[in-house]
Coordinates of C-alpha atoms in Angstrom, one line a residue:
M120 CA 7.7 -14.6 2.7
G121 CA 7.0 -15.7 -0.9
R122 CA 8.4 -18.9 -2.4
V123 CA 11.1 -17.4 -4.6
R124 CA 13.0 -14.6 -2.9
E125 CA 15.6 -15.2 -0.2
H126 CA 14.7 -12.3 2.0
N127 CA 11.6 -10.1 2.6
E128 CA 11.7 -6.5 1.6
D129 CA 8.1 -5.8 2.6
A130 CA 7.3 -3.9 5.8
I131 CA 4.0 -3.0 7.5
A132 CA 3.1 -0.8 10.5
C133 CA -0.2 -0.2 12.1
D134 CA -1.7 1.7 15.0
P135 CA -5.4 0.5 15.3
M136 CA -6.2 3.0 18.1
A137 CA -5.1 5.9 15.9
G138 CA -6.6 4.5 12.8
V139 CA -3.4 4.3 10.8
A140 CA -2.0 1.6 8.6
V141 CA 1.1 1.7 6.4
L142 CA 2.6 -0.8 3.9
A143 CA 5.8 -0.6 1.9
D144 CA 7.5 -2.8 -0.6
G145 CA 11.2 -2.2 -0.8
M146 CA 13.6 -2.4 -3.8
G147 CA 17.3 -2.1 -4.3
G148 CA 20.4 -4.1 -3.6
Y149 CA 20.6 -6.9 -1.0
A150 CA 18.9 -5.8 2.2
A151 CA 18.8 -2.1 1.0
G152 CA 15.1 -2.4 0.0
E153 CA 14.4 -3.9 3.4
V154 CA 15.9 -0.7 5.0
A155 CA 13.9 1.6 2.8
S156 CA 10.6 -0.1 3.4
G157 CA 11.2 -0.5 7.1
V158 CA 12.0 3.2 7.5
A159 CA 9.0 4.3 5.5
A160 CA 6.5 2.1 7.2
A161 CA 7.7 2.9 10.8
Q162 CA 8.2 6.6 10.3
I163 CA 5.0 7.4 8.5
N164 CA 3.0 5.3 10.9
A165 CA 4.6 7.1 13.8
D166 CA 4.1 10.6 12.3
L167 CA 0.4 10.0 11.6
S168 CA -0.3 8.3 14.9
R169 CA 1.3 11.2 16.7
M170 CA -0.8 13.7 14.7
K171 CA -4.0 11.7 15.4
A172 CA -3.2 11.5 19.1
E173 CA -2.7 15.3 19.2
Y174 CA -5.7 16.2 17.1
P175 CA -8.2 13.3 17.4
R176 CA -10.9 15.2 15.4
I177 CA -8.5 16.4 12.6
S178 CA -10.2 17.2 9.3
A179 CA -9.6 14.9 6.3
M180 CA -7.8 17.7 4.5
D181 CA -5.5 18.5 7.4
L182 CA -4.8 14.8 7.7
S183 CA -4.1 14.5 4.0
N184 CA -1.6 17.4 4.3
A185 CA 0.1 15.8 7.3
M186 CA 0.4 12.5 5.3
R187 CA 1.9 14.3 2.3
E188 CA 4.5 16.1 4.5
S189 CA 5.4 12.8 6.3
I190 CA 5.9 11.0 3.0
L191 CA 8.0 13.8 1.5
R192 CA 10.1 13.9 4.7
V193 CA 10.7 10.1 4.6
N194 CA 11.4 10.3 0.8
S195 CA 14.2 12.8 1.4
Q196 CA 15.6 10.7 4.3
I197 CA 15.8 7.5 2.2
Y198 CA 17.2 9.4 -0.8
R199 CA 19.9 11.0 1.2
S200 CA 20.8 7.7 3.0
A201 CA 21.1 6.0 -0.4
K202 CA 23.5 8.8 -1.7
Q203 CA 25.6 8.8 1.5
D204 CA 26.1 5.1 2.0
L205 CA 27.1 2.8 -0.8
R206 CA 25.5 -0.2 0.9
Y207 CA 22.1 1.5 0.3
S208 CA 22.8 2.8 -3.2
G209 CA 19.7 2.6 -5.4
M210 CA 17.3 1.7 -2.6
G211 CA 13.7 2.8 -2.6
T212 CA 10.2 1.6 -1.7
T213 CA 6.7 1.7 -2.9
L214 CA 4.1 2.8 -0.3
V215 CA 0.4 2.7 0.5
A216 CA -0.8 4.4 3.7
A217 CA -4.3 4.8 5.1
A218 CA -5.4 7.0 8.0
F219 CA -9.0 7.4 9.2
T220 CA -10.8 10.4 10.5
G221 CA -14.5 10.9 11.0
N222 CA -16.2 8.9 8.1
V223 CA -13.2 9.3 5.7
V224 CA -10.1 7.3 4.9
V225 CA -7.2 9.3 3.6
L226 CA -4.9 7.4 1.3
G227 CA -1.4 8.2 0.2
H228 CA 0.6 6.0 -2.2
A229 CA 3.5 5.8 -4.6
G230 CA 4.2 2.8 -6.8
D231 CA 2.3 -0.4 -7.3
S232 CA 1.3 -1.3 -3.8
R233 CA -2.5 -1.0 -3.7
A234 CA -5.6 -0.1 -1.6
Y235 CA -9.0 -1.8 -2.2
L236 CA -12.4 -1.1 -0.8
L237 CA -14.8 -4.0 -0.1
R238 CA -18.3 -2.6 0.4
Q239 CA -21.5 -4.7 0.4
R240 CA -19.4 -7.7 -0.8
R241 CA -18.1 -6.0 -3.9
L242 CA -14.4 -5.2 -4.2
A243 CA -13.0 -2.0 -5.9
Q244 CA -9.4 -0.9 -6.4
I245 CA -9.2 2.7 -5.0
T246 CA -5.6 3.5 -5.9
K247 CA -4.1 3.5 -9.3
D248 CA -0.7 1.9 -9.9
H249 CA 2.3 4.2 -10.7
S250 CA 3.8 1.8 -13.2
L251 CA 4.9 1.7 -16.8
L252 CA 2.3 -1.0 -17.4
Q253 CA -0.5 1.3 -16.1
E254 CA 0.7 4.1 -18.3
Q255 CA 0.7 1.9 -21.3
I256 CA -2.8 0.6 -20.4
D257 CA -4.0 4.2 -20.1
M258 CA -2.6 5.1 -23.5
G259 CA -4.3 2.0 -25.0
L260 CA -1.0 0.4 -26.0
V261 CA -1.5 -2.9 -24.2
R262 CA -4.1 -4.8 -22.1
G263 CA -3.0 -5.9 -18.7
E264 CA -3.5 -9.6 -19.5
E265 CA -1.5 -9.5 -22.7
E266 CA 1.9 -11.4 -22.8
S267 CA 3.7 -8.2 -23.8
A268 CA 2.6 -6.6 -20.6
K269 CA 4.7 -9.0 -18.5
A270 CA 7.9 -7.2 -19.5
V271 CA 7.0 -4.0 -17.8
K272 CA 4.7 -5.3 -15.1
N273 CA 7.0 -4.4 -12.2
L274 CA 8.6 -1.2 -13.5
V275 CA 7.3 1.5 -11.1
T276 CA 7.2 5.2 -12.1
R277 CA 7.1 6.6 -8.6
A278 CA 8.7 5.3 -5.4
L279 CA 10.2 6.8 -2.2
G280 CA 13.9 7.3 -2.2
V281 CA 14.4 7.6 -5.9
D282 CA 13.7 11.3 -6.6
L283 CA 13.6 14.3 -4.3
A284 CA 10.9 15.7 -6.5
L285 CA 8.5 12.8 -5.7
E286 CA 4.9 13.8 -5.5
P287 CA 2.8 11.1 -3.7
E288 CA -0.8 10.6 -4.8
L289 CA -3.3 11.5 -2.1
G290 CA -7.0 10.6 -2.0
M291 CA -10.0 10.8 0.4
H292 CA -12.8 8.2 0.4
P293 CA -15.9 8.1 2.6
V294 CA -16.3 4.9 4.6
L295 CA -19.3 3.2 6.0
T296 CA -19.7 0.7 8.9
G297 CA -18.8 -2.7 7.7
D298 CA -16.5 -1.5 4.9
Q299 CA -13.1 -3.2 4.6
I300 CA -10.0 -1.4 3.4
L301 CA -7.3 -3.8 2.0
L302 CA -3.7 -2.6 1.6
C303 CA -1.4 -5.0 -0.2
S304 CA 2.0 -5.3 -1.9
D305 CA 2.1 -6.5 -5.5
G306 CA 3.0 -10.0 -4.2
L307 CA -0.7 -10.4 -3.6
S308 CA -2.2 -8.5 -6.6
D309 CA 0.2 -10.2 -9.1
M310 CA -0.7 -13.6 -7.9
L311 CA -4.5 -13.3 -7.3
S312 CA -7.2 -11.7 -9.4
D313 CA -9.5 -9.1 -8.0
N314 CA -12.3 -11.7 -8.1
S315 CA -10.3 -14.2 -6.1
I316 CA -9.5 -11.5 -3.5
Q317 CA -13.1 -10.5 -3.3
T318 CA -14.2 -14.1 -2.8
I319 CA -11.8 -14.7 0.0
L320 CA -12.7 -11.5 1.8
N321 CA -16.4 -12.5 1.6
D322 CA -15.7 -16.0 2.7
Y323 CA -14.1 -14.6 5.9
E324 CA -16.6 -11.8 6.5
G325 CA -16.1 -10.2 9.9
A326 CA -12.7 -12.1 10.4
P327 CA -10.1 -9.9 8.8
A328 CA -7.1 -11.5 10.4
A329 CA -8.1 -14.9 9.1
A330 CA -8.8 -13.4 5.7
A331 CA -5.3 -11.9 5.6
R332 CA -3.7 -15.2 6.4
R333 CA -5.8 -16.9 3.7
L334 CA -4.8 -14.3 1.1
V335 CA -1.1 -14.8 1.8
Q336 CA -1.6 -18.6 1.7
E337 CA -3.4 -18.5 -1.7
A338 CA -0.8 -16.1 -3.2
N339 CA 1.9 -18.6 -2.2
L340 CA -0.1 -21.5 -3.6
A341 CA -0.4 -19.5 -6.9
G342 CA 3.4 -19.3 -7.2
G343 CA 4.5 -16.8 -4.5
R344 CA 6.9 -15.0 -7.0
D345 CA 7.2 -12.1 -4.6
N346 CA 6.8 -11.5 -0.9
I347 CA 3.2 -10.9 0.2
S348 CA 2.0 -8.3 2.6
V349 CA -1.6 -7.6 3.5
I350 CA -3.4 -5.3 5.9
I351 CA -7.2 -5.4 6.3
V352 CA -9.0 -2.7 8.2
L353 CA -12.6 -3.4 9.2
V354 CA -14.6 -0.2 9.9
H355 CA -16.6 -0.4 13.1
P356 CA -19.3 2.2 14.1
D357 CA -17.1 3.7 16.9
S358 CA -14.0 3.7 14.7
R359 CA -15.5 6.4 12.5
E360 CA -15.6 9.0 15.3

């Protein structure tokens, strides 16, 4: 929980044995965003974990295709629920999912929840926000730190449950032993700079659970304007098999 909102619309789901982690940040009317994010995180995690159990040496491309199919299926499920039940009208959720196979992490995302890679103590964002702000930055209309950027900061251009024609963004990145993959909701990235996140991850090197708790704590100390969710995956030698 952050320090402002009355309830938490974030959801996470992980299966460490399968090498799957999913994070979602819901939006919509009271409790509706909570439903959307909960369905997305649980169902996509279950789909990918089942796929990994059935095909432990699945190729990165096949895993990417499976992730896309799962996201599209859940998108349709949330969309139809929102149309059929007035309690859930307008609900949706951002998403960032990671699944590992061999020496590759497959990422799927929609919205402004993010994935970062920490390698050799340097942090890099490896997803690109689907937001009106990012589009304006790409067009050179604003800079992210400008005052005018605040008005569009949280307007996402892709999310699950909003459009049946959603196309999630998929990516594949090689991983090395010792890498850390950080998944987070914008409750973290809006409150802490990338440099601050990098410093905390390095301060807690080899202790991802402690690092995650510290990141949440620092985001709340910085204002906690939204709820904060964090997943940190530490790549071990045997986890790349």
